[in-house]
Tab-separated table of C-alpha atoms and ligand atoms in Angstrom:
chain	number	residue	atom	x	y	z
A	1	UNK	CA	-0.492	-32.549	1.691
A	2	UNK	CA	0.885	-31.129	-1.527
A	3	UNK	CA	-1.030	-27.668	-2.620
A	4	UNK	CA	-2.829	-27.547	-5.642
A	5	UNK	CA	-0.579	-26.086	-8.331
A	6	UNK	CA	-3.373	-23.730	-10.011
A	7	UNK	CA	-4.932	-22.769	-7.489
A	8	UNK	CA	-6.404	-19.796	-5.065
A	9	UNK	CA	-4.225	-21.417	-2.275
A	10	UNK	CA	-0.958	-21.615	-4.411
A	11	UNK	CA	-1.125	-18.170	-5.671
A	12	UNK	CA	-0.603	-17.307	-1.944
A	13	UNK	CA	2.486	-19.776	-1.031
A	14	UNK	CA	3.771	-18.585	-4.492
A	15	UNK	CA	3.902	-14.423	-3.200
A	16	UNK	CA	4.483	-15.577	0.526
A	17	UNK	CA	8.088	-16.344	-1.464
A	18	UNK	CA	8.792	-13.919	-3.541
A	19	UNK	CA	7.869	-10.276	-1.234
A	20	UNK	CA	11.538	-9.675	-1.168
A	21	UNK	CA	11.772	-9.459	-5.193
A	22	UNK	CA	8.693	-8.115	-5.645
A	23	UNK	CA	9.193	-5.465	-3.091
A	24	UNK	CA	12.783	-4.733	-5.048
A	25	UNK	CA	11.017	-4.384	-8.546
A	26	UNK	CA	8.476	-2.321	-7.746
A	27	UNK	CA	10.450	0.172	-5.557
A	28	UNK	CA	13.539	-0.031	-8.534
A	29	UNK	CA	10.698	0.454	-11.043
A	30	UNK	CA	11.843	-2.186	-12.942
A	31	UNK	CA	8.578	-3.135	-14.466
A	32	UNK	CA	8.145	-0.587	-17.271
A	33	UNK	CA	4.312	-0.907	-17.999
A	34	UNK	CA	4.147	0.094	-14.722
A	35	UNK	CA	6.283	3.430	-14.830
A	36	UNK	CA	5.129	4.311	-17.819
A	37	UNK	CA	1.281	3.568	-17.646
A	38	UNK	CA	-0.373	1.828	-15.241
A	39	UNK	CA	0.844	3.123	-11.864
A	40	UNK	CA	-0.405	6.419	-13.309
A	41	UNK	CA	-3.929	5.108	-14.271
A	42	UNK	CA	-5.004	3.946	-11.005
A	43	UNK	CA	-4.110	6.446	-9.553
A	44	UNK	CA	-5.911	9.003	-11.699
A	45	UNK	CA	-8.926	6.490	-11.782
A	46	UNK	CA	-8.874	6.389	-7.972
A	47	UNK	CA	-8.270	10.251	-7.298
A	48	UNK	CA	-10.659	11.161	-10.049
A	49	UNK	CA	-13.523	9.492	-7.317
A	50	UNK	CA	-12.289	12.223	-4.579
A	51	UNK	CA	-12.729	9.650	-2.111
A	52	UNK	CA	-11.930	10.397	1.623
A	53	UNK	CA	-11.017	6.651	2.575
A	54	UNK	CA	-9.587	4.433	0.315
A	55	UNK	CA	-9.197	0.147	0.749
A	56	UNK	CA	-5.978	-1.393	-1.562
A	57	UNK	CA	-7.070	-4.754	-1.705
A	58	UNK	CA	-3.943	-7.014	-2.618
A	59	UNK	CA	-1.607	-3.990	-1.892
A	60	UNK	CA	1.811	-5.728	-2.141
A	61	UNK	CA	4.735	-3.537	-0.374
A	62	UNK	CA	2.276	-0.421	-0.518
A	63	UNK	CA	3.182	1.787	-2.787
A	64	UNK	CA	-0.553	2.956	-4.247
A	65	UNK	CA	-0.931	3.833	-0.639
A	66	UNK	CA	1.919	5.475	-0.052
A	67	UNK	CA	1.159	7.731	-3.681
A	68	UNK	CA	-2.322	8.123	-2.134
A	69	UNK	CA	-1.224	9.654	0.629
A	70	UNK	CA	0.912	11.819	-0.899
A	71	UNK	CA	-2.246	13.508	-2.409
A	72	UNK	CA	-3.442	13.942	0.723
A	73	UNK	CA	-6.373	10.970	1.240
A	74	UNK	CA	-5.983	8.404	3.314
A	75	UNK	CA	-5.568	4.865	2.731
A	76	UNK	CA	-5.682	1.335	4.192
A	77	UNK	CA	-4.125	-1.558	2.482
A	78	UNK	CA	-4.278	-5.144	3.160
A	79	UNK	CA	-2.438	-7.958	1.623
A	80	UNK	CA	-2.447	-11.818	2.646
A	81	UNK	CA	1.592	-11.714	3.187
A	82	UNK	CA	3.114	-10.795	6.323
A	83	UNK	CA	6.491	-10.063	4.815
A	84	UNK	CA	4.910	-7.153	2.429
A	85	UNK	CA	2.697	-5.535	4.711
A	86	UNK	CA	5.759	-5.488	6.955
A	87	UNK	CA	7.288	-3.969	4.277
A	88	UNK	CA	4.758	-1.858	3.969
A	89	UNK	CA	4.499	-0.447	7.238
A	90	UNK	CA	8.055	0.139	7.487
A	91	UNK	CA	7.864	2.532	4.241
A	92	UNK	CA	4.132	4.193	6.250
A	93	UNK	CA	2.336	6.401	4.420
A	94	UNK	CA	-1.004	4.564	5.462
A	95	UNK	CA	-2.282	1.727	7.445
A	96	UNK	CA	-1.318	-1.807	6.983
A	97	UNK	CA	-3.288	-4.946	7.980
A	98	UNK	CA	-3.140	-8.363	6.869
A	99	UNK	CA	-5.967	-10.368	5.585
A	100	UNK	CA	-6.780	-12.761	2.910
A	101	UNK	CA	-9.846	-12.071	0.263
A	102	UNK	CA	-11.337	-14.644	2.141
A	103	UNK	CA	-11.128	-12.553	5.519
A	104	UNK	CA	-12.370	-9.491	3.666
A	105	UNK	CA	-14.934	-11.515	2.044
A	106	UNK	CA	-16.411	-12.907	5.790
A	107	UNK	CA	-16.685	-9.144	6.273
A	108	UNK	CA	-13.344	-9.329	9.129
A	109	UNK	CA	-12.790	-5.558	7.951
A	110	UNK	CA	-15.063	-3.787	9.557
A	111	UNK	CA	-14.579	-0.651	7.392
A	112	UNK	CA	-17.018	1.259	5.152
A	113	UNK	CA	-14.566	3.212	2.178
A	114	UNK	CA	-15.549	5.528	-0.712
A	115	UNK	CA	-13.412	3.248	-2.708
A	116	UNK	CA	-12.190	0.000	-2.697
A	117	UNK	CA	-8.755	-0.254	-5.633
A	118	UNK	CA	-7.387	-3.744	-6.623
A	119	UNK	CA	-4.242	-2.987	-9.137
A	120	UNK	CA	-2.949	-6.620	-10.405
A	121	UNK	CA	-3.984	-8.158	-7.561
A	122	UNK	CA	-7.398	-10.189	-8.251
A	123	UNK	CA	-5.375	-13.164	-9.693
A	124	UNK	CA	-7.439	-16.180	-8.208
A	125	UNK	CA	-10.984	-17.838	-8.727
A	126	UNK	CA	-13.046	-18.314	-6.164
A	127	UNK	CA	-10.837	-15.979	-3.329
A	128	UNK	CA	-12.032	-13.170	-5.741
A	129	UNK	CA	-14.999	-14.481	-7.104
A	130	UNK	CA	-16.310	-14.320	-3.092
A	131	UNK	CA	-14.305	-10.881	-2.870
A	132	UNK	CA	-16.363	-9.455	-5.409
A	133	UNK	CA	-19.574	-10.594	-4.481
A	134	UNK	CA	-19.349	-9.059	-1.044
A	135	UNK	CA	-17.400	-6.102	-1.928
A	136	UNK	CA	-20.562	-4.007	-2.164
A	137	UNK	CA	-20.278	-4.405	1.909
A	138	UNK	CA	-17.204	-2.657	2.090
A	139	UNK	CA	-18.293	0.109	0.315
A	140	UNK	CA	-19.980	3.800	1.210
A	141	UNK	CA	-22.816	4.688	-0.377
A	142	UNK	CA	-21.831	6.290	-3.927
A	143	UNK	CA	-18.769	4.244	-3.196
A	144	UNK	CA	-16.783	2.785	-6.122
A	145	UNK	CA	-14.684	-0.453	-6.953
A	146	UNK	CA	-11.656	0.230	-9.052
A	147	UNK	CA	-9.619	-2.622	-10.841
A	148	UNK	CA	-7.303	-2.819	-12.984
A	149	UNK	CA	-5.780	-5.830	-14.442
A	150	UNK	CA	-4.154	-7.876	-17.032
A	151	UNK	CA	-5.810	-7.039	-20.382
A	152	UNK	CA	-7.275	-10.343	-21.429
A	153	UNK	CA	-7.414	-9.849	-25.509
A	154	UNK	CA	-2.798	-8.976	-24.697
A	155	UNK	CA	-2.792	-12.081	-21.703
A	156	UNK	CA	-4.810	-14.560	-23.461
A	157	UNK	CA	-1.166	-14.921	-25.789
A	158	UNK	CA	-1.310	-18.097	-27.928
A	159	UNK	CA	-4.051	-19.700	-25.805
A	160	UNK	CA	-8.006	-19.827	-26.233
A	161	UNK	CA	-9.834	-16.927	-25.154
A	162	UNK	CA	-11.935	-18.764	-22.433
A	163	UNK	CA	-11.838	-18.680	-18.724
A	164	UNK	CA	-9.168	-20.419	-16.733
A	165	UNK	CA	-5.793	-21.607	-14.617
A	166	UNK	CA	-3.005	-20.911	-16.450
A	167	UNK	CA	0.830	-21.230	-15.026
A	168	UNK	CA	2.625	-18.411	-13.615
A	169	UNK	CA	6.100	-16.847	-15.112
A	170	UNK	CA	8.666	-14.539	-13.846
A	171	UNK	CA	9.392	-14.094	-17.504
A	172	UNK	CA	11.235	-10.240	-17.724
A	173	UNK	CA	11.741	-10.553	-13.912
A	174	UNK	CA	15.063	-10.759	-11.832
A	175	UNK	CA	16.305	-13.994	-11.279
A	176	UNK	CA	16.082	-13.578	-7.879
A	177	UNK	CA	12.273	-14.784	-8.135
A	178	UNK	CA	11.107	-18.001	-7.378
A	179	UNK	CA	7.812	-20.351	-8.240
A	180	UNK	CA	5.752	-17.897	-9.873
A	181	UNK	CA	2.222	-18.142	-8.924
A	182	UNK	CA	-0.373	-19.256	-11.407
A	183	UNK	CA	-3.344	-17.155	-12.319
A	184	UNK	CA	-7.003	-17.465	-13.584
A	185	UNK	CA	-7.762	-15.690	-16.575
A	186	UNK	CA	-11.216	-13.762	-17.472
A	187	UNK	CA	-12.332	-12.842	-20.324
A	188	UNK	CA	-13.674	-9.208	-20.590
A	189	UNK	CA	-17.355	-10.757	-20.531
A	190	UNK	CA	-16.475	-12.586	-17.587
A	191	UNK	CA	-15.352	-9.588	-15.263
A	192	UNK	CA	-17.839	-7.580	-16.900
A	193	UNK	CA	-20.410	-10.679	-15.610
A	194	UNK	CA	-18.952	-11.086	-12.259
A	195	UNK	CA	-19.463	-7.586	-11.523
A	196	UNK	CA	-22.983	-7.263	-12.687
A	197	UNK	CA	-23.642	-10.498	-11.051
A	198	UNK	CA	-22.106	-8.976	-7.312
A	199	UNK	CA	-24.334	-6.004	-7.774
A	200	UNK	CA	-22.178	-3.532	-9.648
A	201	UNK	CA	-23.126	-1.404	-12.817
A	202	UNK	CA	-20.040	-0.215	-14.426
A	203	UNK	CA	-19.462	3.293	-14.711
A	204	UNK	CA	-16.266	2.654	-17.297
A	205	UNK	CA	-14.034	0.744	-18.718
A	206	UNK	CA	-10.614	2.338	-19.620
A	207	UNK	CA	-7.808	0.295	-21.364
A	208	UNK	CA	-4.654	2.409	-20.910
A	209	UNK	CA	-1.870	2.066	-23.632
A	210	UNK	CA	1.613	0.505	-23.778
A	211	UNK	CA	2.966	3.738	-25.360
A	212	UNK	CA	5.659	1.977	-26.873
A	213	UNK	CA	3.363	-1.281	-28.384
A	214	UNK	CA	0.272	0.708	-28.662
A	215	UNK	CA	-1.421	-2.393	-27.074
A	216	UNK	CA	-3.207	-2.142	-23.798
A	217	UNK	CA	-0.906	-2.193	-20.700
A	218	UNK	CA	-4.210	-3.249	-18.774
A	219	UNK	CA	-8.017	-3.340	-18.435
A	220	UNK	CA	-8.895	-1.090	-15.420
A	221	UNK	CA	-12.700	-1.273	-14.583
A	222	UNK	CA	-14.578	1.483	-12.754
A	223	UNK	CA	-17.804	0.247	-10.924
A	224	UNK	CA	-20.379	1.692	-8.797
A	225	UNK	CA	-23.000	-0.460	-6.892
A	226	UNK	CA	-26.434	-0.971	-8.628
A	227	UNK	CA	-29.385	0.931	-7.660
B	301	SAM	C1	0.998	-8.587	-8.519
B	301	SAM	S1	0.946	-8.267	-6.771
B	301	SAM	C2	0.285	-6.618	-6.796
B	301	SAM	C3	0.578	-5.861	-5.530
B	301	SAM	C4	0.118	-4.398	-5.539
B	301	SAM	N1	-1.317	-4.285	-5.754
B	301	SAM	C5	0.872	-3.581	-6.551
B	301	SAM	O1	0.242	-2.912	-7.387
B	301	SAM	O2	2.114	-3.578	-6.504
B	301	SAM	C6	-0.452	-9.278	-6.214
B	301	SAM	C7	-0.739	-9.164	-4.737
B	301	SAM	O3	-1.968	-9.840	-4.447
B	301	SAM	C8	-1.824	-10.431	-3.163
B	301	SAM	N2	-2.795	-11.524	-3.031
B	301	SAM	C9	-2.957	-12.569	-3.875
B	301	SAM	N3	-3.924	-13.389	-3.416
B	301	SAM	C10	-4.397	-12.842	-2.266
B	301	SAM	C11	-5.415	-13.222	-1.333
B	301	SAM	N4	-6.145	-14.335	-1.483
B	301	SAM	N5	-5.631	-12.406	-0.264
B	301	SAM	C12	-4.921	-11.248	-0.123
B	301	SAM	N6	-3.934	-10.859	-0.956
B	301	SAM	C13	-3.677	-11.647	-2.021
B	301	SAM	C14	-0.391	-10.916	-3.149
B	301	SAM	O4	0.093	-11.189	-1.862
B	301	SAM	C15	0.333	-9.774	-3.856
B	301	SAM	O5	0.796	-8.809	-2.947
């Protein structure tokens, strides 16, 4: 059976494909919003917390762990592809599992963290949708959910500013990647909903600049759970 082109299961086969690539770019820095903003924000946002234990949901070949670690706090990431937590492992720095949003979201981890980080990696419906809602779980009491993510008012481009699928592109990429997975957009009201809706009140919303468009590079969310 053929898999859903826009959807949570495709956004999987699609980075299943491509960890090679991705692991290149990222370790070549060849993404410059990254390099020049937003590796730097999450990190600030995360350290800025002073957590002991950190979870990098969706942490690709690892390198927010590994920059973790080098301030001294450890992390564990986990990432549905073999290949990059592999990857990952091999370059150490942290601990490595694999698991799927879905796993974290039946509570698999059995980990309590001061804060769970997400950077680009929430790009799915209902795998994060569930994440979200039972994130509060994973979390230590004065614990705090970091994302940060594609600015919507910059990723929206030409198309309506409303929730939903939209096609992948390895637009600016190497040619060396393939299929590029499709993602499903938010609007700021709807992250804003879906974390006050999974128990969160958020603490802050930062929107770090391109420095050389002077548009936001991202949307990074800081969250801490209600009550
Ligand atoms: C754009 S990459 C970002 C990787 C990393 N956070 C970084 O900053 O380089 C998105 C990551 O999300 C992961 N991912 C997507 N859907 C997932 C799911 N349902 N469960 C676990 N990981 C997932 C992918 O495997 C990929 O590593």
């Amino acid at each position: 059976m053929s898999i859903d082109p826009l959807s949570d299961a495709k956004i999987v086969e699609s980075w299943r494909k491509n960890a090679g690539p991705w692991t290149s770019a990222v370790r070549e820095s060849q993404i410059e919003s990254r390099t020049l903003v937003t590796n730097q924000a999450i990190i600030d946002a995360v350290v800025g917390r002073s957590p002991n234990v950190v979870l990098v949901i969706g942490c690709g070949e690892g390198w927010l762990v590994r920059a973790l670690a080098a301030q001294g706090i450890r992390a564990i990431g986990v990432d549905v592809v073999p290949d990059l937590i592999e990857r990952a492992a091999r370059a150490g720095g942290g601990e490595f599992h694999v698991a799927s949003y879905e796993a974290l979201a039946d509570g698999e981890l059995r980990i309590k963290v001061d804060v769970a980080a997400a950077n680009f990696a929430l790009l799915g419906k209902n795998s994060v949708n569930d994440l979200i809602h039972r994130a509060p779980t994973l979390l230590s009491e004065k614990g705090a959910l970091i994302v940060q993510t594609l600015h919507p008012l910059v990723a929206t481009g030409d198309l309506p500013y409303v929730d939903g699928w939209r096609t992948g592109s390895w637009a600016g990429f190497s040619a060396d990647f393939t299929d590029p997975a499709p993602w499903y957009f938010r609007t700021i009201e709807s992250w804003v909903r879906l974390f006050s809706e999974s128990g969160f009140h958020i603490l802050e919303v930062r929107e770090p600049l391109h420095p050389k468009t002077q548009k936001p590079a991202s949307a990074l969310f800081i969250a801490e759970v209600s009550g």
